[in-house]
Amino acid sequence: MTRVRRLRQCGQSSVEYGVVCAALAFALGVGMVDDGSVLHELLQALRSAYQKFSFAISLPL
């Protein structure tokens, strides 16, 4: 395999990863009309987990 061909293939997986992530975000975000959507629930869970984490970190030793 030539060097030029190998260099051209280096970015292929990142493009595929980006397409899959965009499709997943679109699929989760389509139903984000109300508070019961999957994406809204996921964001609420992440927000709650981060608040609990930051509270635990801020406690004195």
Coordinates of C-alpha atoms in Angstrom, one line a residue:
M1 CA 0.0 0.0 0.0
T2 CA 1.4 3.4 -0.9
R3 CA 1.8 6.1 1.6
V4 CA -0.7 8.4 -0.1
R5 CA -3.4 5.7 0.0
R6 CA -2.8 5.1 3.7
L7 CA -3.0 8.8 4.5
R8 CA -6.3 9.1 2.7
Q9 CA -7.8 6.4 4.8
C10 CA -6.7 7.9 8.2
G11 CA -9.8 10.2 8.5
Q12 CA -12.4 7.7 7.4
S13 CA -13.3 6.4 10.8
S14 CA -13.8 9.8 12.3
V15 CA -16.2 10.7 9.5
E16 CA -18.2 7.4 10.1
Y17 CA -18.2 8.2 13.8
G18 CA -19.5 11.7 13.2
V19 CA -22.3 10.4 10.9
V20 CA -23.4 7.8 13.5
C21 CA -23.4 10.4 16.3
A22 CA -25.4 12.9 14.2
A23 CA -27.9 10.2 13.3
L24 CA -28.3 9.2 16.9
A25 CA -28.7 12.8 18.1
F26 CA -31.2 13.4 15.4
A27 CA -33.2 10.2 16.3
L28 CA -33.2 11.2 20.0
G29 CA -34.0 14.9 19.3
V30 CA -36.9 14.4 16.8
G31 CA -39.3 13.6 19.6
M32 CA -38.1 16.5 21.9
V33 CA -41.4 18.2 21.8
D34 CA -42.5 17.5 25.3
D35 CA -40.9 16.8 28.7
G36 CA -41.3 13.0 28.3
S37 CA -38.9 12.6 25.4
V38 CA -35.9 10.4 25.6
L39 CA -33.4 13.2 25.0
H40 CA -35.0 15.3 27.7
E41 CA -34.9 12.5 30.2
L42 CA -31.3 11.8 29.4
L43 CA -30.3 15.5 29.8
Q44 CA -32.2 15.6 33.2
A45 CA -30.4 12.4 34.4
L46 CA -27.0 13.9 33.4
R47 CA -27.8 17.2 35.1
S48 CA -28.9 15.5 38.3
A49 CA -25.8 13.2 38.3
Y50 CA -23.5 16.2 37.8
Q51 CA -25.2 18.2 40.6
K52 CA -24.8 15.2 43.0
F53 CA -21.1 14.9 41.9
S54 CA -20.3 18.6 42.3
F55 CA -22.0 18.6 45.7
A56 CA -19.9 15.6 46.9
I57 CA -16.7 17.2 45.6
S58 CA -17.5 20.4 47.5
L59 CA -17.9 18.7 50.9
P60 CA -14.9 19.3 53.2
L61 CA -12.8 16.3 54.1

